[in-house]
Amino acid sequence: MTESVLGELTNALVLGADDVRGLAAAEAPPALAELAGAFERGDVTVADVLALPSDAVAAALRSAGLDPRGSADSPLDMAAVLAAVESLPREVTKRLLVEFLAGWWSPDTAMNTETSMNTETAVNTAQNSDKWRERFANRA
């Protein structure tokens, strides 16, 4: 199956590379770039970030422009997300990713009218979000 679309995929990758050739590399959102600088200066430690409550980390992500829900007015900039991942210590990016994904599957998202989820689905989503956070938060 993959072999049958390999030519098409290769052409798409070449076109994509041509579109971005010569453009400046994406930068992390300013708030996360500042956090990376704080690590470099020793103003903050990984332990400081890991000790923050989930809601504080989620709020920091949203204020940095990394809202997992995004919108047509504020689409999620994946290049900025990847730049932030590259600029921060691995343990911190793991924590941010855990909170980002948990926010994506939060009860607020589940109750979004566009998703047409009912209350039972929203409760299950919230429980799964907490289980996901617990399960992956302490992995290396």
Coordinates of N, CA and C in Angstrom, one line a residue:
M1 N 0.8 -1.2 0.0 CA 0.0 0.0 0.0 C 0.9 1.3 0.0
T2 N 1.8 1.3 0.9 CA 2.7 2.5 1.0 C 3.5 2.7 -0.3
E3 N 3.9 1.6 -0.9 CA 4.7 1.7 -2.1 C 3.9 2.3 -3.3
S4 N 2.6 2.1 -3.3 CA 1.7 2.6 -4.3 C 1.6 4.1 -4.2
V5 N 1.8 4.7 -3.1 CA 1.6 6.2 -2.9 C 3.0 6.9 -2.7
L6 N 4.1 6.1 -2.8 CA 5.4 6.7 -2.5 C 5.7 7.8 -3.4
G7 N 5.5 7.7 -4.7 CA 5.8 8.8 -5.6 C 5.0 10.0 -5.3
E8 N 3.7 9.9 -5.0 CA 2.9 11.0 -4.7 C 3.3 11.7 -3.4
L9 N 3.7 10.9 -2.4 CA 4.2 11.4 -1.1 C 5.5 12.1 -1.3
T10 N 6.4 11.6 -2.1 CA 7.7 12.2 -2.3 C 7.5 13.6 -3.0
N11 N 6.6 13.6 -4.0 CA 6.3 14.9 -4.7 C 5.7 15.9 -3.7
A12 N 4.8 15.5 -2.8 CA 4.3 16.4 -1.8 C 5.4 16.9 -0.9
L13 N 6.3 16.1 -0.5 CA 7.4 16.5 0.4 C 8.3 17.5 -0.3
V14 N 8.6 17.2 -1.6 CA 9.4 18.2 -2.3 C 8.7 19.5 -2.5
L15 N 7.5 19.5 -2.8 CA 6.7 20.8 -2.9 C 6.7 21.5 -1.6
G16 N 6.5 20.8 -0.5 CA 6.5 21.4 0.8 C 7.8 22.0 1.2
A17 N 8.9 21.3 0.9 CA 10.2 21.8 1.1 C 10.5 23.0 0.3
D18 N 10.1 23.0 -0.9 CA 10.3 24.2 -1.8 C 9.5 25.4 -1.3
D19 N 8.3 25.2 -0.7 CA 7.5 26.3 -0.1 C 8.2 27.0 1.0
V20 N 9.0 26.2 1.8 CA 9.6 26.8 3.0 C 11.1 27.1 2.9
R21 N 11.7 26.7 1.8 CA 13.1 26.9 1.5 C 13.4 28.4 1.6
G22 N 14.4 28.8 2.4 CA 14.8 30.2 2.5 C 14.1 30.9 3.6
L23 N 13.0 30.4 4.1 CA 12.3 31.1 5.2 C 13.0 30.9 6.5
A24 N 12.9 31.8 7.4 CA 13.5 31.7 8.7 C 12.9 30.6 9.5
A25 N 13.7 29.9 10.3 CA 13.1 28.8 11.1 C 12.1 29.4 12.1
A26 N 11.1 28.6 12.4 CA 10.1 29.0 13.4 C 10.8 29.2 14.8
E27 N 10.2 30.1 15.5 CA 10.7 30.3 16.9 C 9.6 29.9 17.9
A28 N 10.1 29.6 19.0 CA 9.2 29.3 20.1 C 8.4 30.5 20.5
P29 N 7.1 30.4 20.9 CA 6.4 31.5 21.4 C 7.2 32.3 22.4
P30 N 7.1 33.6 22.4 CA 8.0 34.4 23.3 C 8.0 34.0 24.8
A31 N 6.8 33.6 25.3 CA 6.8 33.2 26.7 C 7.6 32.0 26.9
L32 N 7.5 31.0 26.0 CA 8.3 29.8 26.2 C 9.8 30.0 25.8
A33 N 10.1 30.9 24.9 CA 11.5 31.3 24.7 C 12.1 31.9 25.9
E34 N 11.3 32.7 26.6 CA 11.8 33.3 27.9 C 12.0 32.3 28.9
L35 N 11.1 31.3 29.0 CA 11.3 30.2 29.9 C 12.6 29.4 29.6
A36 N 12.9 29.2 28.3 CA 14.2 28.5 28.0 C 15.3 29.4 28.4
G37 N 15.3 30.7 28.3 CA 16.3 31.6 28.8 C 16.5 31.5 30.3
A38 N 15.4 31.4 31.0 CA 15.4 31.3 32.4 C 16.1 30.0 32.9
F39 N 15.9 28.9 32.1 CA 16.7 27.7 32.4 C 18.2 27.9 32.2
E40 N 18.5 28.6 31.1 CA 19.9 28.8 30.8 C 20.6 29.7 31.8
R41 N 19.9 30.7 32.3 CA 20.4 31.6 33.3 C 20.4 30.9 34.7
G42 N 19.7 29.9 34.9 CA 19.6 29.2 36.2 C 18.5 29.9 37.1
D43 N 17.7 30.7 36.5 CA 16.6 31.4 37.3 C 15.5 30.4 37.7
V44 N 15.3 29.4 36.9 CA 14.3 28.4 37.2 C 14.9 27.0 36.9
T45 N 14.4 26.0 37.6 CA 14.9 24.6 37.5 C 13.7 23.7 36.9
V46 N 14.1 22.6 36.5 CA 13.1 21.6 36.0 C 12.2 21.3 37.2
A47 N 12.7 21.1 38.4 CA 11.9 20.8 39.5 C 10.9 21.9 39.8
D48 N 11.2 23.1 39.6 CA 10.3 24.2 39.7 C 9.1 24.0 38.8
V49 N 9.3 23.7 37.6 CA 8.2 23.5 36.6 C 7.4 22.3 36.9
L50 N 8.1 21.2 37.3 CA 7.4 20.0 37.6 C 6.5 20.1 38.8
A51 N 6.9 21.0 39.7 CA 6.1 21.2 40.9 C 4.8 22.0 40.7
L52 N 4.7 22.7 39.6 CA 3.5 23.5 39.3 C 2.2 22.6 39.2
P53 N 1.1 23.1 39.7 CA -0.1 22.4 39.5 C -0.6 22.4 38.1
S54 N -1.3 21.4 37.7 CA -1.7 21.3 36.3 C -2.4 22.5 35.7
D55 N -3.3 23.1 36.5 CA -4.0 24.3 36.0 C -3.1 25.5 35.7
A56 N -2.0 25.6 36.5 CA -1.0 26.7 36.2 C -0.2 26.4 34.9
V57 N 0.1 25.1 34.7 CA 0.8 24.8 33.5 C -0.1 25.0 32.2
A58 N -1.3 24.6 32.4 CA -2.3 24.7 31.3 C -2.5 26.2 31.0
A59 N -2.6 27.1 32.0 CA -2.8 28.5 31.8 C -1.5 29.1 31.1
A60 N -0.4 28.6 31.5 CA 0.9 29.1 30.9 C 0.9 28.8 29.4
L61 N 0.5 27.6 29.1 CA 0.5 27.2 27.7 C -0.5 28.0 26.9
R62 N -1.7 28.3 27.4 CA -2.6 29.1 26.7 C -2.1 30.5 26.6
S63 N -1.5 31.1 27.6 CA -1.0 32.4 27.5 C 0.2 32.5 26.6
A64 N 0.9 31.4 26.3 CA 2.0 31.4 25.3 C 1.4 31.2 23.9
G65 N 0.1 31.1 23.8 CA -0.5 30.9 22.5 C -0.6 29.4 22.0
L66 N -0.4 28.5 23.0 CA -0.5 27.1 22.7 C -1.7 26.5 23.3
D67 N -2.8 27.0 22.8 CA -4.1 26.5 23.3 C -4.4 25.2 22.5
P68 N -4.5 24.1 23.2 CA -4.8 22.8 22.5 C -6.1 22.8 21.7
R69 N -7.0 23.7 22.1 CA -8.3 23.7 21.3 C -8.2 24.6 20.1
G70 N -7.3 25.5 20.1 CA -7.1 26.4 19.0 C -8.5 26.9 18.5
S71 N -8.5 27.7 17.4 CA -9.7 28.1 16.8 C -9.4 28.7 15.4
A72 N -10.4 29.0 14.7 CA -10.2 29.6 13.4 C -9.5 31.0 13.5
D73 N -9.8 31.7 14.6 CA -9.1 33.0 14.9 C -7.7 32.8 15.4
S74 N -7.4 31.7 16.1 CA -6.1 31.5 16.7 C -5.7 30.0 16.4
P75 N -5.3 29.7 15.2 CA -5.0 28.3 14.9 C -3.7 27.9 15.6
L76 N -3.6 26.6 15.9 CA -2.4 26.1 16.6 C -1.2 26.1 15.6
D77 N -0.1 26.8 16.0 CA 1.1 26.9 15.2 C 2.0 25.7 15.5
M78 N 1.9 24.7 14.8 CA 2.8 23.5 15.1 C 4.3 23.8 15.0
A79 N 4.7 24.6 14.1 CA 6.1 25.0 14.0 C 6.6 25.6 15.3
A80 N 5.7 26.5 15.9 CA 6.1 27.1 17.1 C 6.1 26.1 18.3
V81 N 5.2 25.1 18.2 CA 5.2 24.0 19.2 C 6.5 23.3 19.2
L82 N 6.9 22.9 17.9 CA 8.1 22.1 17.8 C 9.4 22.9 18.2
A83 N 9.4 24.2 17.9 CA 10.5 25.1 18.3 C 10.6 25.2 19.8
A84 N 9.4 25.2 20.5 CA 9.4 25.2 22.0 C 9.9 23.9 22.5
V85 N 9.5 22.8 21.9 CA 10.0 21.5 22.4 C 11.5 21.4 22.2
E86 N 12.1 21.9 21.2 CA 13.5 21.9 21.0 C 14.3 22.8 21.9
S87 N 13.6 23.9 22.4 CA 14.4 24.8 23.2 C 14.3 24.6 24.8
L88 N 13.5 23.6 25.2 CA 13.3 23.4 26.6 C 13.8 22.0 27.0
P89 N 14.2 21.9 28.3 CA 14.6 20.6 28.8 C 13.6 19.5 28.5
R90 N 14.0 18.3 28.3 CA 13.1 17.2 27.9 C 12.0 17.0 29.0
E91 N 12.4 17.0 30.3 CA 11.4 16.8 31.3 C 10.3 17.9 31.3
V92 N 10.7 19.1 31.0 CA 9.7 20.2 30.9 C 8.8 20.0 29.7
T93 N 9.4 19.7 28.5 CA 8.5 19.5 27.4 C 7.6 18.3 27.6
K94 N 8.0 17.3 28.3 CA 7.1 16.2 28.6 C 5.9 16.7 29.4
R95 N 6.2 17.5 30.4 CA 5.2 18.0 31.3 C 4.2 18.9 30.5
L96 N 4.7 19.7 29.7 CA 3.9 20.6 28.8 C 3.0 19.8 27.9
L97 N 3.6 18.7 27.3 CA 2.8 17.9 26.4 C 1.7 17.1 27.2
V98 N 2.0 16.6 28.4 CA 1.0 16.0 29.2 C -0.2 16.9 29.4
E99 N 0.1 18.2 29.8 CA -1.0 19.1 30.1 C -1.7 19.6 28.8
F100 N -0.9 19.7 27.7 CA -1.5 20.1 26.4 C -2.5 19.0 26.0
L101 N -2.1 17.8 26.1 CA -3.0 16.7 25.6 C -4.2 16.5 26.6
A102 N -3.9 16.7 27.9 CA -5.0 16.6 28.9 C -6.0 17.7 28.6
G103 N -5.5 18.9 28.2 CA -6.4 20.0 27.9 C -7.2 19.8 26.7
W104 N -6.6 19.1 25.7 CA -7.3 18.8 24.5 C -8.5 17.9 24.8
W105 N -8.4 17.0 25.8 CA -9.5 16.1 26.1 C -10.2 16.5 27.4
S106 N -10.2 17.7 27.7 CA -10.9 18.2 28.9 C -12.4 18.1 28.8
P107 N -13.1 18.2 30.0 CA -14.5 18.3 29.9 C -15.1 19.4 29.1
D108 N -14.4 20.6 29.1 CA -14.8 21.7 28.3 C -14.8 21.3 26.9
T109 N -13.8 20.6 26.4 CA -13.8 20.2 25.0 C -14.9 19.2 24.7
A110 N -15.1 18.3 25.7 CA -16.1 17.3 25.5 C -17.5 17.9 25.4
M111 N -17.7 19.0 26.0 CA -19.1 19.6 26.1 C -19.2 20.6 24.9
N112 N -18.2 20.8 24.1 CA -18.3 21.7 22.9 C -19.5 21.2 22.1
T113 N -20.3 22.1 21.7 CA -21.5 21.7 20.9 C -21.1 21.2 19.5
E114 N -19.9 21.6 19.0 CA -19.5 21.1 17.7 C -19.2 19.6 17.8
T115 N -18.8 19.1 19.0 CA -18.5 17.7 19.1 C -19.8 16.8 19.4
S116 N -20.8 17.5 19.8 CA -22.1 16.8 20.1 C -21.9 15.7 21.1
M117 N -21.1 15.9 22.1 CA -20.9 14.9 23.1 C -22.0 15.1 24.2
N118 N -22.4 14.0 24.8 CA -23.4 14.2 25.9 C -22.6 14.2 27.3
T119 N -23.4 14.4 28.4 CA -22.8 14.5 29.7 C -22.0 13.2 30.0
E120 N -22.5 12.0 29.7 CA -21.8 10.8 30.1 C -20.5 10.8 29.4
T121 N -20.4 11.1 28.1 CA -19.2 11.2 27.4 C -18.2 12.2 28.0
A122 N -18.7 13.3 28.4 CA -17.9 14.4 29.0 C -17.3 13.9 30.3
V123 N -18.0 13.2 31.1 CA -17.5 12.6 32.3 C -16.4 11.6 32.0
N124 N -16.7 10.7 31.1 CA -15.7 9.7 30.7 C -14.4 10.3 30.2
T125 N -14.6 11.4 29.4 CA -13.5 12.1 28.9 C -12.6 12.7 30.0
A126 N -13.3 13.3 31.0 CA -12.6 13.9 32.1 C -11.8 12.9 32.9
Q127 N -12.5 11.7 33.1 CA -11.8 10.6 33.9 C -10.6 10.1 33.1
N128 N -10.8 10.0 31.8 CA -9.7 9.5 31.0 C -8.5 10.5 30.9
S129 N -8.9 11.8 31.0 CA -7.8 12.8 31.0 C -7.0 12.7 32.2
D130 N -7.7 12.5 33.4 CA -6.9 12.4 34.7 C -6.1 11.1 34.7
K131 N -6.7 10.0 34.1 CA -5.9 8.8 34.1 C -4.7 8.9 33.2
W132 N -4.9 9.6 32.0 CA -3.8 9.8 31.1 C -2.7 10.6 31.8
R133 N -3.1 11.7 32.4 CA -2.1 12.5 33.1 C -1.3 11.7 34.1
E134 N -2.0 10.9 35.0 CA -1.3 10.1 36.0 C -0.4 9.1 35.3
R135 N -0.9 8.5 34.3 CA -0.1 7.4 33.7 C 1.2 7.9 33.0
F136 N 1.1 9.0 32.4 CA 2.3 9.5 31.6 C 3.1 10.6 32.2
A137 N 2.6 11.1 33.3 CA 3.3 12.3 33.9 C 4.7 11.9 34.5
N138 N 4.9 10.6 34.9 CA 6.1 10.2 35.5 C 7.0 9.4 34.7
R139 N 6.7 9.2 33.4 CA 7.5 8.4 32.5 C 8.7 9.2 32.1
A140 N 9.8 8.5 31.7 CA 11.0 9.2 31.3 C 10.9 9.6 29.8

